[in-house]
Each structure stands twice: as C-alpha cells, then as structure tokens.
PDB file of C-alpha atoms in Angstrom:
ATOM      1  CA  MET A   1      23.984  59.825-234.945  1.00  0.00           C
ATOM      2  CA  ALA A   2      27.683  59.164-235.204  1.00  0.00           C
ATOM      3  CA  PRO A   3      29.116  61.749-232.756  1.00  0.00           C
ATOM      4  CA  THR A   4      30.551  60.436-229.533  1.00  0.00           C
ATOM      5  CA  HIS A   5      31.320  62.150-226.260  1.00  0.00           C
ATOM      6  CA  PRO A   6      34.310  64.432-226.808  1.00  0.00           C
ATOM      7  CA  ASN A   7      34.811  65.002-223.093  1.00  0.00           C
ATOM      8  CA  GLY A   8      34.464  62.873-219.999  1.00  0.00           C
ATOM      9  CA  HIS A   9      34.328  63.759-216.321  1.00  0.00           C
ATOM     10  CA  ASN A  10      34.355  61.625-213.214  1.00  0.00           C
ATOM     11  CA  GLY A  11      31.599  61.404-210.664  1.00  0.00           C
ATOM     12  CA  GLN A  12      33.091  64.041-208.370  1.00  0.00           C
ATOM     13  CA  GLN A  13      31.926  66.759-210.772  1.00  0.00           C
ATOM     14  CA  ILE A  14      28.260  65.826-210.328  1.00  0.00           C
ATOM     15  CA  ASP A  15      28.168  68.097-207.262  1.00  0.00           C
ATOM     16  CA  ARG A  16      29.145  71.085-209.415  1.00  0.00           C
ATOM     17  CA  LEU A  17      26.836  70.229-212.295  1.00  0.00           C
ATOM     18  CA  GLU A  18      23.978  72.712-212.637  1.00  0.00           C
ATOM     19  CA  SER A  19      21.284  73.370-215.207  1.00  0.00           C
ATOM     20  CA  ARG A  20      19.523  76.543-216.260  1.00  0.00           C
ATOM     21  CA  HIS A  21      16.396  74.447-216.865  1.00  0.00           C
ATOM     22  CA  PRO A  22      14.313  73.928-213.682  1.00  0.00           C
ATOM     23  CA  ASP A  23      13.189  70.474-214.824  1.00  0.00           C
ATOM     24  CA  ASN A  24      16.791  69.317-215.258  1.00  0.00           C
ATOM     25  CA  ASP A  25      17.807  70.911-211.965  1.00  0.00           C
ATOM     26  CA  ARG A  26      15.097  68.931-210.161  1.00  0.00           C
ATOM     27  CA  LEU A  27      16.375  65.725-211.739  1.00  0.00           C
ATOM     28  CA  LEU A  28      19.944  66.471-210.613  1.00  0.00           C
ATOM     29  CA  ARG A  29      18.791  67.125-207.044  1.00  0.00           C
ATOM     30  CA  THR A  30      16.714  63.940-207.033  1.00  0.00           C
ATOM     31  CA  LEU A  31      19.634  61.869-208.319  1.00  0.00           C
ATOM     32  CA  ARG A  32      22.004  63.263-205.688  1.00  0.00           C
ATOM     33  CA  GLU A  33      19.485  62.395-202.966  1.00  0.00           C
ATOM     34  CA  GLN A  34      19.049  58.866-204.346  1.00  0.00           C
ATOM     35  CA  TRP A  35      22.806  58.293-204.458  1.00  0.00           C
ATOM     36  CA  ALA A  36      23.182  59.506-200.875  1.00  0.00           C
ATOM     37  CA  GLU A  37      20.451  57.099-199.759  1.00  0.00           C
ATOM     38  CA  LEU A  38      22.003  54.181-201.651  1.00  0.00           C
ATOM     39  CA  ARG A  39      25.435  54.857-200.189  1.00  0.00           C
ATOM     40  CA  ALA A  40      23.981  55.222-196.694  1.00  0.00           C
ATOM     41  CA  ALA A  41      22.429  51.781-197.174  1.00  0.00           C
ATOM     42  CA  GLY A  42      25.846  50.332-198.040  1.00  0.00           C
ATOM     43  CA  GLU A  43      25.353  50.191-201.811  1.00  0.00           C
ATOM     44  CA  ASN A  44      28.402  50.704-204.013  1.00  0.00           C
ATOM     45  CA  VAL A  45      27.504  53.584-206.370  1.00  0.00           C
ATOM     46  CA  VAL A  46      29.801  54.754-209.182  1.00  0.00           C
ATOM     47  CA  ILE A  47      28.865  57.884-211.140  1.00  0.00           C
ATOM     48  CA  ALA A  48      30.425  59.163-214.372  1.00  0.00           C
ATOM     49  CA  ILE A  49      29.558  62.162-216.524  1.00  0.00           C
ATOM     50  CA  GLU A  50      30.057  62.319-220.288  1.00  0.00           C
ATOM     51  CA  LEU A  51      29.541  65.638-222.058  1.00  0.00           C
ATOM     52  CA  LEU A  52      28.225  66.025-225.594  1.00  0.00           C
ATOM     53  CA  THR A  53      29.599  69.197-227.197  1.00  0.00           C
ATOM     54  CA  ASP A  54      29.798  70.553-230.725  1.00  0.00           C
ATOM     55  CA  GLY A  55      33.576  70.775-230.424  1.00  0.00           C
ATOM     56  CA  SER A  56      33.784  74.569-230.377  1.00  0.00           C
ATOM     57  CA  PRO A  57      36.356  75.800-227.813  1.00  0.00           C
ATOM     58  CA  ASP A  58      34.213  78.770-226.760  1.00  0.00           C
ATOM     59  CA  ALA A  59      31.111  76.731-225.884  1.00  0.00           C
ATOM     60  CA  GLU A  60      29.739  77.936-222.558  1.00  0.00           C
ATOM     61  CA  GLU A  61      27.749  74.791-221.833  1.00  0.00           C
ATOM     62  CA  PRO A  62      27.407  71.302-223.306  1.00  0.00           C
ATOM     63  CA  LEU A  63      24.645  70.432-225.727  1.00  0.00           C
ATOM     64  CA  ALA A  64      23.734  67.538-223.474  1.00  0.00           C
ATOM     65  CA  TYR A  65      25.359  65.115-221.072  1.00  0.00           C
ATOM     66  CA  ASP A  66      25.046  61.538-219.918  1.00  0.00           C
ATOM     67  CA  ILE A  67      25.110  60.629-216.244  1.00  0.00           C
ATOM     68  CA  LEU A  68      26.112  56.982-215.916  1.00  0.00           C
ATOM     69  CA  GLN A  69      25.010  55.347-212.680  1.00  0.00           C
ATOM     70  CA  LYS A  70      26.477  51.968-211.791  1.00  0.00           C
ATOM     71  CA  THR A  71      25.465  50.057-208.674  1.00  0.00           C
ATOM     72  CA  ASP A  72      26.106  46.491-207.585  1.00  0.00           C
ATOM     73  CA  ASP A  73      23.315  45.155-209.784  1.00  0.00           C
ATOM     74  CA  SER A  74      22.385  47.855-212.308  1.00  0.00           C
ATOM     75  CA  LEU A  75      23.782  50.161-214.980  1.00  0.00           C
ATOM     76  CA  ILE A  76      21.604  53.150-215.918  1.00  0.00           C
ATOM     77  CA  THR A  77      22.242  56.230-218.052  1.00  0.00           C
ATOM     78  CA  PHE A  78      20.387  59.516-217.608  1.00  0.00           C
ATOM     79  CA  THR A  79      20.635  61.729-220.695  1.00  0.00           C
ATOM     80  CA  VAL A  80      20.055  65.412-219.944  1.00  0.00           C
ATOM     81  CA  VAL A  81      19.650  67.990-222.728  1.00  0.00           C
ATOM     82  CA  GLU A  82      20.698  71.590-222.086  1.00  0.00           C
ATOM     83  CA  GLN A  83      20.280  72.969-225.628  1.00  0.00           C
ATOM     84  CA  PRO A  84      17.409  71.078-227.309  1.00  0.00           C
ATOM     85  CA  GLU A  85      17.370  72.788-230.720  1.00  0.00           C
ATOM     86  CA  ALA A  86      21.160  72.917-231.055  1.00  0.00           C
ATOM     87  CA  THR A  87      21.454  69.274-229.993  1.00  0.00           C
ATOM     88  CA  ASP A  88      18.884  68.086-232.529  1.00  0.00           C
ATOM     89  CA  GLN A  89      20.599  70.117-235.257  1.00  0.00           C
ATOM     90  CA  PHE A  90      24.075  68.854-234.320  1.00  0.00           C
ATOM     91  CA  LEU A  91      22.946  65.218-234.315  1.00  0.00           C
ATOM     92  CA  GLY A  92      20.888  65.584-237.496  1.00  0.00           C
ATOM     93  CA  LEU A  93      17.622  64.569-235.845  1.00  0.00           C
ATOM     94  CA  ALA A  94      15.321  66.986-237.680  1.00  0.00           C
ATOM     95  CA  GLY A  95      13.077  65.209-240.155  1.00  0.00           C
ATOM     96  CA  VAL A  96      13.964  61.677-239.047  1.00  0.00           C
ATOM     97  CA  THR A  97      10.952  59.418-239.673  1.00  0.00           C
ATOM     98  CA  MET A  98       9.534  56.703-237.442  1.00  0.00           C
ATOM     99  CA  VAL A  99      10.854  54.018-239.815  1.00  0.00           C
ATOM    100  CA  GLN A 100      14.348  55.547-239.830  1.00  0.00           C
ATOM    101  CA  ALA A 101      14.383  55.820-236.034  1.00  0.00           C
ATOM    102  CA  GLN A 102      13.256  52.201-235.662  1.00  0.00           C
ATOM    103  CA  GLN A 103      16.013  51.072-238.032  1.00  0.00           C
ATOM    104  CA  THR A 104      18.558  53.066-236.036  1.00  0.00           C
ATOM    105  CA  MET A 105      17.309  51.429-232.838  1.00  0.00           C
ATOM    106  CA  GLN A 106      17.645  47.975-234.395  1.00  0.00           C
ATOM    107  CA  ASN A 107      21.189  48.828-235.513  1.00  0.00           C
ATOM    108  CA  LEU A 108      22.107  50.032-232.011  1.00  0.00           C
ATOM    109  CA  LEU A 109      20.878  46.779-230.488  1.00  0.00           C
ATOM    110  CA  ALA A 110      22.696  44.742-233.137  1.00  0.00           C
ATOM    111  CA  GLU A 111      25.933  46.600-232.351  1.00  0.00           C
ATOM    112  CA  ALA A 112      25.439  45.993-228.634  1.00  0.00           C
ATOM    113  CA  MET A 113      24.746  42.315-229.266  1.00  0.00           C
ATOM    114  CA  GLN A 114      27.930  41.949-231.323  1.00  0.00           C
ATOM    115  CA  ALA A 115      29.951  43.635-228.577  1.00  0.00           C
ATOM    116  CA  ALA A 116      28.444  41.520-225.788  1.00  0.00           C
ATOM    117  CA  ASP A 117      30.903  39.978-223.365  1.00  0.00           C
ATOM    118  CA  LEU A 118      29.121  36.644-223.677  1.00  0.00           C
ATOM    119  CA  ASP A 119      29.631  33.520-225.724  1.00  0.00           C
ATOM    120  CA  PRO A 120      27.345  34.008-228.772  1.00  0.00           C
ATOM    121  CA  ALA A 121      25.947  30.533-228.155  1.00  0.00           C
ATOM    122  CA  GLU A 122      24.812  31.676-224.700  1.00  0.00           C
ATOM    123  CA  LEU A 123      23.236  34.978-225.811  1.00  0.00           C
ATOM    124  CA  SER A 124      19.481  34.835-226.283  1.00  0.00           C
ATOM    125  CA  GLN A 125      18.364  38.462-226.534  1.00  0.00           C
ATOM    126  CA  THR A 126      19.487  42.081-226.177  1.00  0.00           C
ATOM    127  CA  ARG A 127      16.975  44.455-224.587  1.00  0.00           C
ATOM    128  CA  LEU A 128      16.785  48.199-224.078  1.00  0.00           C
ATOM    129  CA  LEU A 129      14.504  50.143-221.744  1.00  0.00           C
ATOM    130  CA  CYS A 130      14.083  53.896-222.268  1.00  0.00           C
ATOM    131  CA  ARG A 131      11.831  56.182-220.243  1.00  0.00           C
ATOM    132  CA  ARG A 132      11.139  59.902-220.084  1.00  0.00           C
ATOM    133  CA  GLN A 133      12.440  61.512-216.906  1.00  0.00           C
ATOM    134  CA  GLY A 134      11.342  65.051-217.728  1.00  0.00           C
ATOM    135  CA  ALA A 135      10.788  67.448-220.590  1.00  0.00           C
ATOM    136  CA  LEU A 136      14.513  67.464-221.446  1.00  0.00           C
ATOM    137  CA  SER A 137      15.768  64.192-220.015  1.00  0.00           C
ATOM    138  CA  GLY A 138      15.448  60.455-220.342  1.00  0.00           C
ATOM    139  CA  LEU A 139      16.696  57.209-218.860  1.00  0.00           C
ATOM    140  CA  SER A 140      18.143  54.257-220.749  1.00  0.00           C
ATOM    141  CA  ALA A 141      19.249  50.840-219.541  1.00  0.00           C
ATOM    142  CA  GLY A 142      20.387  47.917-221.657  1.00  0.00           C
ATOM    143  CA  PHE A 143      21.042  44.290-220.891  1.00  0.00           C
ATOM    144  CA  HIS A 144      21.811  41.051-222.622  1.00  0.00           C
ATOM    145  CA  VAL A 145      19.772  37.999-221.662  1.00  0.00           C
ATOM    146  CA  ASP A 146      21.485  34.614-221.616  1.00  0.00           C
ATOM    147  CA  ARG A 147      19.948  31.199-222.285  1.00  0.00           C
ATOM    148  CA  ILE A 148      18.853  30.702-218.683  1.00  0.00           C
ATOM    149  CA  GLY A 149      17.266  34.155-218.504  1.00  0.00           C
ATOM    150  CA  ASP A 150      19.906  36.012-216.492  1.00  0.00           C
ATOM    151  CA  PRO A 151      20.436  39.698-217.425  1.00  0.00           C
ATOM    152  CA  HIS A 152      23.891  41.137-218.137  1.00  0.00           C
ATOM    153  CA  PRO A 153      23.840  44.990-218.176  1.00  0.00           C
ATOM    154  CA  PHE A 154      25.643  46.960-220.871  1.00  0.00           C
ATOM    155  CA  GLU A 155      26.402  50.678-221.042  1.00  0.00           C
ATOM    156  CA  THR A 156      24.015  52.929-222.960  1.00  0.00           C
ATOM    157  CA  ASN A 157      24.401  56.563-224.016  1.00  0.00           C
ATOM    158  CA  TYR A 158      22.661  59.544-225.565  1.00  0.00           C
ATOM    159  CA  GLN A 159      22.255  57.736-228.901  1.00  0.00           C
ATOM    160  CA  HIS A 160      19.907  55.213-227.302  1.00  0.00           C
ATOM    161  CA  TRP A 161      17.787  57.858-225.571  1.00  0.00           C
ATOM    162  CA  PHE A 162      17.580  60.240-228.553  1.00  0.00           C
ATOM    163  CA  THR A 163      16.551  57.385-230.855  1.00  0.00           C
ATOM    164  CA  ALA A 164      13.910  56.268-228.364  1.00  0.00           C
ATOM    165  CA  ARG A 165      12.679  59.859-228.021  1.00  0.00           C
ATOM    166  CA  LEU A 166      12.190  60.119-231.788  1.00  0.00           C
ATOM    167  CA  ILE A 167      10.116  56.924-231.772  1.00  0.00           C
ATOM    168  CA  LEU A 168       8.033  58.086-228.798  1.00  0.00           C
ATOM    169  CA  GLU A 169       7.376  61.479-230.406  1.00  0.00           C
ATOM    170  CA  ALA A 170       6.437  59.913-233.754  1.00  0.00           C
ATOM    171  CA  ALA A 171       4.027  57.528-232.000  1.00  0.00           C
ATOM    172  CA  GLU A 172       2.478  60.453-230.131  1.00  0.00           C
ATOM    173  CA  ALA A 173       1.963  62.353-233.395  1.00  0.00           C
ATOM    174  CA  GLN A 174       0.312  59.308-234.987  1.00  0.00           C
ATOM    175  CA  ASN A 175      -1.909  58.347-232.055  1.00  0.00           C
ATOM    176  CA  GLY A 176      -2.698  61.653-230.390  1.00  0.00           C
ATOM    177  CA  TRP A 177      -1.723  60.670-226.853  1.00  0.00           C
ATOM    178  CA  PRO A 178       1.580  60.670-224.947  1.00  0.00           C
ATOM    179  CA  PHE A 179       3.984  57.759-224.627  1.00  0.00           C
ATOM    180  CA  HIS A 180       6.581  57.686-221.856  1.00  0.00           C
ATOM    181  CA  LYS A 181       8.360  54.347-222.107  1.00  0.00           C
ATOM    182  CA  LEU A 182       9.942  52.210-224.822  1.00  0.00           C
ATOM    183  CA  VAL A 183      11.196  48.644-224.604  1.00  0.00           C
ATOM    184  CA  ALA A 184      13.117  47.361-227.634  1.00  0.00           C
ATOM    185  CA  ALA A 185      14.442  43.836-228.069  1.00  0.00           C
ATOM    186  CA  LEU A 186      16.531  41.948-230.603  1.00  0.00           C
ATOM    187  CA  ASP A 187      16.834  38.183-230.298  1.00  0.00           C
ATOM    188  CA  ASP A 188      19.554  35.895-231.594  1.00  0.00           C
ATOM    189  CA  GLY A 189      17.442  35.041-234.635  1.00  0.00           C
ATOM    190  CA  GLY A 190      17.241  38.686-235.721  1.00  0.00           C
ATOM    191  CA  ARG A 191      13.651  39.292-234.563  1.00  0.00           C
ATOM    192  CA  PHE A 192      13.267  42.949-233.551  1.00  0.00           C
ATOM    193  CA  THR A 193      10.375  44.255-231.463  1.00  0.00           C
ATOM    194  CA  ILE A 194       9.387  47.576-229.902  1.00  0.00           C
ATOM    195  CA  GLU A 195       6.764  48.099-227.198  1.00  0.00           C
ATOM    196  CA  LEU A 196       5.528  51.544-226.173  1.00  0.00           C
ATOM    197  CA  ALA A 197       3.624  52.600-223.079  1.00  0.00           C
TER     198      ALA A 197
END
C-alpha cells in the first residue's frame, strides 16, 4: 500500500467531478448539497481532491480519488473508487488476509501517532473511524486524543479506507453478516484495538 497520490486538485474542481457509477454520483451530489448548507450556515468549508492513478499518461479516469473535507471542527476524507478491480490490483490488495490488514492498520496508526503535532507526553491515543458510504466509497476520519480527552484531527487518505475495507470484508466472510463501520485505536502504551459494527 505504498503508492501516494500522484496528482492533486483544489476544491473548485469538485463541481466538474463526475462518476460513471450511479452510487458514486449520488454521493457527490449529496456532498455538494451538504457543503452548500454548511456554507449557508456560516461554516468555513475547505475541499480538496487527490487523485489516485496508475501513472499512465493515457488514463481516461483515475483509479480512485480522495475528497478531503475540512470544516472549523472536523477533518473527513471520502474515498471514492472508480475502477474497483484495477485499483485493487494496482495496490496489491488481492489475497490480503485479515491478520495482514490488521497489521497494516496498526502500522498506519503508529505512523500517524509518530507524526502527531503534539508533545508525546501529552498524547494518549490515536483513533481512526472508517465507515462505508456506498458500494464503492467510504469515509475515514482520524484524531489524536490528548491527556485531557480533547481530540486533534489528522488527515487520512485512501490507505486508511482500503485497509478498513479489507478488514470489514474479511469479518463479513467469517461471520456471514455485513459490517459497515470500523473504529481502530492505538494508545501510547502500544495497545491496539479494533471494533466493528
């Protein structure tokens, strides 16, 4: 899961962003409506788009893209997949086991904890929430928790959502019923937990 976003676009391009998948198109319309409502209510909303491509110059559409939504008190990333099979192949997701995905999730949280803009003595826990938004999309939001319990958001990306998706799908295969939400946490003592719902 090493690839990073080769291309970035500012929030103005969200109005021109379209999807050939009806489920993704509905999400884009819903997000635009939510942003309009937030702005009408006086909320400061900053939107950024990051494309995930395979690097080929003749690619007609991205494999997937992240929509980063920042408001006065939150930082959320919506990961939208346009080419599911090609994306999984490009990121090497085929055949990843539950144990491997959980280890990747722990590593992602450890990296976020090390990069936290907080005094290590003040950092109590790093948490990640991931939730399905549709058949080809998911939401992720991360935050560090300090000693007095205050959250400090950090930016997430497609790596967080794809790792969470693998864990959710593996749990579904094991248990026979769907899971839609994952909450992962890593505390300052190295204790790692995952809750599914």
